[in-house]
């Protein structure tokens, strides 16, 4: 029976959908009450690069892919649309679009979080006298009050990954958006907001706290869009949508889309969704995602933590009165580096890489320096191999790439231990690279901690489904969700971290040499 055309006697709603719109794939899984996957579908996300350093997504293509994976997953499960109790949507963070409030017509393509078009603007701001003045003012305020709210602005620097700078670029360069904003006819939205707007045929425009806090324009302390930052960057406040709970009834998809009005019960940013899917509900719980990029998230409970080095605070989720905060550290070029290595034929199947790395005792001094995502105005900073010799083989190159991931995991972990004054509890890994046993074991050895890996690495999809299930009453509470977790492997330390010291020191020297050559 085609999805969207249920029989009159179809069973009641007994399943939830979790859709993950990631950087490389759009995935949908159908989950039953035991959180087992009953049907799945995925489509590859095709990014556009109209100019060097620009990364865009076609909104109509993404919309079509989103609808397709939902219909295909439900059909693969042998179900009817009316059997779906709710839809949860997890999305890549920071990728955004602006459109006309009345007509719904976009002013431009989605601008990806990976996009570098704001590099000039970023460099200009970071060198500006005004930013130095802001640092002084907020340093004094933090000293006088001791309030962490003033700590982050005291060392504020902009980067190309931030939504704020790219949005500022839009209002400087896209005339139609600027004119529409003057008439209060311009809407801004990350992917979740755009999908909600389309699903409800323009009747609902909103986002959730996790997605809002990931833009860098939303103030996590006050839980409001930041008027000061918007004023500095000439971003009109009228463009922003209301911010709702993460697990919440956002409305229903128009019945013309799927044949029945499917309730939209959760919207959540992908890393926060993976955190929820891993059931990292308690302060000190740690989630490590290794996908296109790498992300370490620590649950800091009701404490919003601000740090000066490598870490930043986020809202994990808001459910009713409960607001859970996270501290995050990130690194680029995790899955990207492995995909590149496959593209240049270092290996044919990613599953081979762990075996290749183990087939040799070490990398023979070869080091991989990551750096695929670099500012467009620095053409010399790039990814590289160092220590190459006539005896270097593909195995050495592959091992060097995998070692670089583990070494960077170690650096981020050490920063978290030093800066986050909360005892770390369980460490749980997900994402495609978590399937690589070499990286996982080496990371466990280096940090001297157990790391749990679940049966299903698609935690962003599961987290969205969990949140939707809670809002719809499909699941009762978080205690029930914890009982549904399925652990595939637990990696325990097998080597003393000091055994890796020579290799890691060599890698650190290669990193420094690359940055200062």
XYZ file of C-alpha atoms in Angstrom:
517
model
C 0.000 0.000 0.000
C 1.600 3.359 -0.992
C 2.368 5.598 1.953
C -0.094 8.426 2.462
C -3.069 6.240 1.376
C -4.067 4.295 4.514
C -6.889 1.828 4.631
C -9.904 2.841 6.707
C -9.156 0.118 9.251
C -5.441 0.916 9.698
C -4.024 0.356 13.224
C -3.549 3.303 15.619
C -0.331 5.363 15.711
C 2.427 3.136 17.095
C 5.570 4.547 15.530
C 7.610 7.746 15.493
C 9.810 9.202 12.772
C 13.282 10.593 13.335
C 14.685 12.624 10.438
C 18.283 13.825 10.445
C 19.209 16.484 7.884
C 22.997 16.279 8.106
C 25.854 17.802 6.164
C 26.238 14.816 3.842
C 23.011 12.794 4.144
C 19.298 13.213 4.814
C 18.121 10.155 6.759
C 14.782 8.986 8.107
C 14.224 6.072 10.463
C 10.896 4.668 11.651
C 11.072 3.596 15.304
C 8.744 1.335 17.278
C 8.162 1.515 21.039
C 11.306 -0.535 21.684
C 13.267 2.088 19.683
C 14.021 -0.555 17.051
C 14.304 0.661 13.472
C 11.433 -0.665 11.371
C 12.213 1.145 8.124
C 14.801 3.575 6.783
C 15.693 5.751 3.840
C 18.506 8.150 3.017
C 19.507 10.581 0.296
C 22.860 12.241 -0.326
C 22.989 15.979 0.317
C 24.379 17.731 -2.750
C 26.180 20.953 -1.892
C 26.822 23.752 -4.377
C 29.935 25.904 -4.685
C 29.152 28.833 -6.996
C 32.335 30.661 -5.930
C 35.577 29.545 -4.212
C 34.891 29.031 -0.506
C 31.112 29.248 -0.876
C 29.004 26.267 0.204
C 25.277 26.322 -0.487
C 22.285 23.980 -0.570
C 19.376 24.318 -2.973
C 16.272 24.699 -0.748
C 13.929 23.021 -3.234
C 16.229 20.023 -3.645
C 16.570 19.689 0.144
C 12.786 19.928 0.557
C 12.259 17.205 -2.046
C 14.838 14.958 -0.367
C 13.244 15.529 3.035
C 9.810 14.483 1.794
C 11.227 11.544 -0.147
C 13.072 9.934 2.775
C 9.993 10.168 5.001
C 7.727 8.543 2.409
C 10.306 5.882 1.532
C 11.044 4.987 5.171
C 7.365 4.574 6.026
C 6.856 2.474 2.903
C 9.955 0.372 3.718
C 8.446 -0.330 7.147
C 5.229 -1.522 5.496
C 3.225 1.101 7.377
C 0.600 3.749 6.696
C 1.134 7.424 7.425
C -1.721 7.434 9.942
C 0.289 4.988 12.077
C 2.866 7.702 12.760
C 2.417 9.284 16.199
C 4.867 12.114 15.605
C 7.805 13.487 13.655
C 11.095 14.661 15.169
C 13.494 16.700 13.039
C 17.236 16.959 13.698
C 19.205 19.356 11.508
C 22.762 20.461 10.836
C 23.429 23.628 12.775
C 24.136 27.121 11.521
C 23.046 26.500 7.919
C 20.402 29.150 7.176
C 18.213 30.866 4.622
C 16.174 34.077 4.401
C 12.859 34.363 2.574
C 9.921 36.691 1.940
C 7.444 36.483 4.789
C 4.383 36.906 2.526
C 5.328 34.945 -0.605
C 7.661 32.346 0.945
C 10.189 32.951 -1.840
C 13.842 32.524 -0.728
C 16.212 35.425 -1.294
C 19.149 33.035 -1.744
C 20.133 29.386 -1.338
C 20.849 27.887 2.076
C 24.230 29.184 3.223
C 26.062 26.274 4.861
C 27.885 26.335 8.193
C 30.932 25.328 6.114
C 30.695 28.438 3.913
C 33.636 30.878 3.959
C 32.173 33.919 2.198
C 32.305 36.017 5.366
C 36.099 35.594 5.757
C 36.872 39.221 4.851
C 34.191 40.500 7.197
C 35.462 38.229 9.982
C 39.063 39.411 9.578
C 37.966 43.047 9.544
C 35.925 42.703 12.736
C 38.560 40.706 14.610
C 41.134 43.438 13.928
C 38.760 46.319 14.726
C 39.187 48.833 17.530
C 35.511 48.457 18.412
C 35.963 44.773 19.249
C 38.931 45.621 21.484
C 36.753 48.175 23.322
C 34.030 45.528 23.763
C 36.626 43.144 25.246
C 37.716 45.771 27.801
C 34.170 46.713 28.810
C 33.054 43.138 29.397
C 36.313 42.165 31.124
C 35.659 44.939 33.639
C 32.005 43.906 34.037
C 33.022 40.284 34.617
C 35.644 41.350 37.163
C 33.189 43.560 39.067
C 30.215 41.190 39.035
C 31.741 37.707 38.704
C 28.820 36.934 36.387
C 29.748 34.417 33.665
C 27.292 36.172 31.380
C 30.009 38.789 30.782
C 32.858 36.312 30.302
C 32.109 35.204 26.726
C 31.853 38.785 25.296
C 35.139 39.675 27.036
C 37.046 37.479 24.581
C 34.556 37.490 21.691
C 36.099 36.710 18.311
C 34.256 36.013 15.103
C 34.753 33.032 12.815
C 33.504 31.999 9.391
C 31.488 29.163 10.947
C 29.255 31.576 12.859
C 25.833 32.319 11.440
C 26.021 35.928 12.627
C 28.787 36.964 10.230
C 27.220 35.272 7.201
C 23.848 36.824 8.025
C 25.516 40.223 8.261
C 27.012 39.488 4.832
C 23.512 38.788 3.453
C 22.201 42.193 4.526
C 25.221 43.876 2.995
C 25.053 42.003 -0.316
C 21.525 40.702 -0.994
C 19.459 43.769 -1.864
C 16.083 41.970 -1.882
C 16.570 40.696 1.688
C 17.606 44.134 2.914
C 14.576 45.840 1.321
C 12.152 43.172 2.596
C 13.529 43.572 6.127
C 12.756 47.301 6.010
C 9.103 46.374 5.420
C 9.145 43.619 8.073
C 8.787 41.038 5.295
C 12.038 39.114 5.731
C 12.229 35.820 7.636
C 15.423 34.144 8.838
C 15.588 30.467 9.582
C 17.946 27.578 10.094
C 16.947 24.382 8.276
C 14.472 23.363 10.994
C 12.550 26.641 10.726
C 12.398 26.435 6.934
C 11.148 22.829 6.979
C 8.503 23.685 9.596
C 7.383 26.651 7.499
C 7.078 24.433 4.414
C 5.422 21.514 6.235
C 2.719 23.811 7.625
C 2.394 25.721 4.327
C 3.520 28.938 5.955
C 1.209 28.835 8.970
C 3.979 28.193 11.548
C 7.410 29.823 11.717
C 9.469 28.883 14.775
C 12.673 27.285 16.011
C 13.768 25.608 19.234
C 16.306 26.561 21.906
C 19.005 24.132 20.742
C 19.007 25.420 17.171
C 18.737 29.058 18.250
C 21.669 28.800 20.677
C 23.805 27.205 17.951
C 23.572 30.278 15.702
C 25.708 32.481 17.961
C 23.005 35.174 17.664
C 20.900 33.816 20.532
C 21.970 34.721 24.074
C 21.906 31.501 26.155
C 21.994 33.378 29.482
C 18.895 35.504 28.775
C 17.389 32.982 26.319
C 16.679 35.768 23.811
C 17.950 36.840 20.414
C 20.896 39.149 21.083
C 19.896 42.765 20.253
C 23.377 44.146 20.979
C 25.116 41.802 18.567
C 22.437 42.393 15.922
C 22.848 46.145 16.277
C 26.633 45.849 15.886
C 26.297 43.715 12.754
C 23.322 45.608 11.251
C 21.021 42.589 11.456
C 17.326 43.560 11.833
C 15.653 41.941 14.860
C 12.338 41.610 12.989
C 13.634 38.622 10.972
C 13.822 36.179 13.899
C 11.225 33.524 14.724
C 9.769 32.662 18.141
C 11.819 30.104 20.092
C 9.918 27.091 21.450
C 10.704 24.062 23.604
C 12.706 21.308 21.906
C 10.115 18.628 22.656
C 6.924 20.469 21.711
C 3.854 20.299 19.495
C 4.912 22.615 16.673
C 1.777 21.871 14.654
C 1.038 19.300 11.977
C 2.236 18.778 8.437
C -0.447 19.857 5.998
C -2.532 16.825 5.050
C -1.883 17.434 1.341
C 1.796 16.593 1.854
C 1.555 13.078 3.335
C -2.159 12.354 2.997
C -2.706 12.816 6.738
C -1.657 15.618 9.151
C 1.457 14.185 10.834
C 2.207 15.961 14.155
C 5.597 17.731 14.268
C 6.613 17.032 17.874
C 10.298 17.960 18.080
C 12.930 20.130 16.401
C 16.523 19.901 17.582
C 20.082 20.711 16.488
C 22.033 17.619 15.419
C 24.704 17.502 18.140
C 22.209 18.159 20.902
C 19.961 15.523 19.351
C 22.783 12.980 19.372
C 23.380 13.849 23.032
C 19.722 13.122 23.797
C 19.778 9.945 21.707
C 22.774 8.708 23.726
C 20.730 9.353 26.915
C 23.387 11.717 28.274
C 20.847 13.188 30.676
C 23.040 13.780 33.729
C 25.718 16.386 34.519
C 29.116 15.006 33.550
C 27.776 12.726 30.813
C 29.903 13.056 27.650
C 28.961 12.454 24.029
C 31.562 12.228 21.249
C 30.298 12.512 17.682
C 32.705 11.749 14.857
C 31.053 12.480 11.542
C 31.883 15.153 8.978
C 33.333 17.066 11.927
C 34.101 16.007 15.487
C 32.179 17.222 18.552
C 32.692 16.618 22.254
C 29.667 17.620 24.346
C 29.476 17.632 28.135
C 26.175 17.876 30.006
C 26.655 20.710 32.537
C 23.120 20.460 33.928
C 21.546 23.786 34.857
C 24.939 25.534 34.880
C 25.822 27.557 31.805
C 29.567 27.284 31.486
C 31.727 29.815 29.638
C 35.365 29.163 28.813
C 38.184 31.053 27.193
C 39.734 28.204 25.267
C 38.258 25.939 22.593
C 34.954 25.381 24.380
C 31.624 27.180 24.126
C 28.273 26.979 25.921
C 25.043 25.790 24.286
C 21.495 25.035 25.278
C 21.140 21.280 24.951
C 17.357 21.134 25.112
C 14.406 22.707 26.854
C 11.470 20.536 27.900
C 8.901 22.399 29.994
C 10.706 24.014 32.915
C 13.851 21.922 32.403
C 16.707 23.632 30.575
C 19.854 21.541 30.107
C 23.112 23.226 29.131
C 26.072 21.729 27.316
C 29.691 22.673 26.828
C 31.058 21.848 23.404
C 34.438 21.513 21.785
C 34.709 20.842 18.078
C 37.142 19.954 15.320
C 36.691 19.947 11.563
C 37.895 17.466 8.952
C 37.099 14.127 10.599
C 34.897 12.302 8.109
C 36.016 14.824 5.471
C 39.621 13.586 5.672
C 38.597 9.934 5.440
C 36.298 10.642 2.476
C 39.126 12.512 0.725
C 41.490 9.571 1.296
C 38.915 7.264 -0.293
C 38.437 9.635 -3.229
C 42.173 9.512 -4.040
C 42.095 5.709 -3.806
C 44.095 5.185 -0.623
C 41.466 2.506 0.030
C 38.284 1.325 -1.679
C 36.080 0.609 1.350
C 36.131 2.599 4.582
C 35.752 -0.642 6.541
C 39.289 -1.603 5.433
C 40.972 1.323 7.191
C 41.188 -0.092 10.729
C 42.764 -3.292 9.401
C 45.206 -1.301 7.241
C 46.266 0.776 10.244
C 46.811 -2.320 12.393
C 48.832 -4.091 9.708
C 51.849 -1.915 10.580
C 53.394 -1.165 13.978
C 53.376 2.616 13.489
C 53.060 5.310 10.831
C 56.841 5.361 10.305
C 56.920 9.005 11.372
C 54.318 10.081 8.807
C 51.899 12.701 10.174
C 48.641 13.988 8.736
C 47.904 17.655 9.368
C 44.176 18.408 8.898
C 43.079 21.692 7.366
C 40.557 21.295 4.555
C 38.383 24.128 5.824
C 40.579 27.214 5.819
C 39.973 30.935 5.207
C 39.872 31.764 1.507
C 42.441 34.517 1.976
C 45.073 32.071 3.279
C 45.877 29.927 0.275
C 48.962 28.401 1.900
C 47.305 26.860 4.968
C 46.072 23.430 3.929
C 45.977 19.741 4.762
C 49.274 17.950 4.371
C 51.284 14.813 5.049
C 54.651 15.278 6.720
C 57.477 12.793 7.183
C 56.976 11.034 3.857
C 59.743 8.608 2.834
C 60.426 6.307 -0.115
C 59.252 3.441 2.092
C 55.899 5.079 2.893
C 52.906 2.975 1.830
C 49.169 3.501 1.687
C 48.911 1.804 5.062
C 51.180 4.433 6.626
C 49.111 7.252 5.109
C 45.834 5.749 6.297
C 47.222 5.133 9.781
C 48.476 8.732 9.925
C 44.972 10.040 9.118
C 43.325 7.842 11.754
C 45.971 8.706 14.352
C 45.374 12.412 13.770
C 41.696 11.931 14.720
C 42.622 10.138 17.960
C 45.263 12.757 18.821
C 42.775 15.574 18.345
C 40.268 13.701 20.500
C 42.940 13.570 23.201
C 43.604 17.327 22.963
C 39.908 18.179 23.263
C 39.431 15.756 26.139
C 42.350 17.307 28.032
C 40.894 20.774 27.514
C 37.521 19.624 28.851
C 39.087 18.022 31.925
C 41.064 21.198 32.619
C 38.309 23.731 31.990
C 35.038 22.019 32.919
C 34.916 21.584 36.647
C 32.398 18.746 36.631
C 33.427 15.115 37.185
C 33.083 13.344 33.850
C 30.847 10.286 33.900
C 30.038 8.016 30.951
C 31.592 8.693 27.535
C 29.478 7.609 24.572
C 30.457 7.797 20.910
C 28.425 8.007 17.719
C 28.757 9.125 14.093
C 30.156 7.237 11.116
C 33.790 7.354 12.261
C 32.828 5.729 15.588
C 32.522 2.519 13.542
C 36.310 2.592 13.114
C 37.673 0.336 15.852
C 41.245 1.635 15.449
C 40.238 5.253 16.162
C 37.974 4.201 19.032
C 40.563 1.975 20.739
C 43.360 4.513 20.336
C 41.145 7.282 21.745
C 40.237 5.090 24.726
C 43.938 4.377 25.332
C 44.928 8.044 25.066
C 42.263 9.365 27.482
C 42.415 6.265 29.715
C 38.617 5.998 29.812
C 35.966 3.510 28.718
C 33.970 4.583 25.652
C 30.582 3.076 24.866
C 29.461 2.681 21.265
C 25.764 2.016 20.563
C 24.397 -0.535 18.111
C 23.015 2.250 15.946
C 25.426 5.109 15.210
C 22.627 7.382 13.884
C 22.070 9.070 17.224
C 20.810 12.385 15.826
C 17.843 10.620 14.240
C 17.151 8.619 17.406
C 17.403 11.716 19.611
C 14.849 13.548 17.463
C 12.544 10.509 17.656
C 12.969 10.304 21.454
C 12.074 13.988 21.839
C 9.063 13.630 19.536
C 7.985 10.492 21.378
C 8.063 12.249 24.742
C 5.994 15.173 23.437
C 3.380 12.861 21.896
C 3.162 10.499 24.883
C 4.618 7.665 22.794
C 7.236 7.257 25.546
C 6.634 8.213 29.153
C 9.856 9.715 30.450
C 13.647 9.708 30.184
C 13.943 6.730 32.527
C 12.043 4.658 29.976
C 14.342 5.907 27.217
C 17.455 4.842 29.147
C 16.148 1.278 29.243
C 15.936 1.281 25.430
C 19.671 1.934 24.920
C 21.582 -0.823 23.157
C 25.362 -0.894 23.519
C 27.278 -2.715 20.799
C 30.844 -2.342 22.090
C 32.677 -0.934 25.078
C 36.240 0.145 24.318
C 38.460 -0.085 27.394
C 42.048 1.180 27.690
C 44.522 -1.505 26.598
C 47.738 0.521 26.419
C 49.325 3.127 28.628
C 48.853 6.535 27.023
C 52.592 7.164 27.445
C 53.253 4.552 24.755
C 51.781 7.010 22.272
C 53.853 9.940 23.549
C 56.603 9.848 20.870
C 54.075 9.609 18.012
C 51.887 12.356 19.455
C 54.865 14.663 20.067
C 55.922 14.172 16.446
C 52.376 14.983 15.302
C 52.222 18.118 17.471
C 55.515 19.301 15.974
C 54.114 18.700 12.484
C 51.040 20.769 13.373
C 53.193 23.670 14.613
C 55.445 23.484 11.577
C 52.410 23.594 9.262
C 51.004 26.687 10.981
C 54.268 28.643 11.045
C 55.984 27.723 7.816
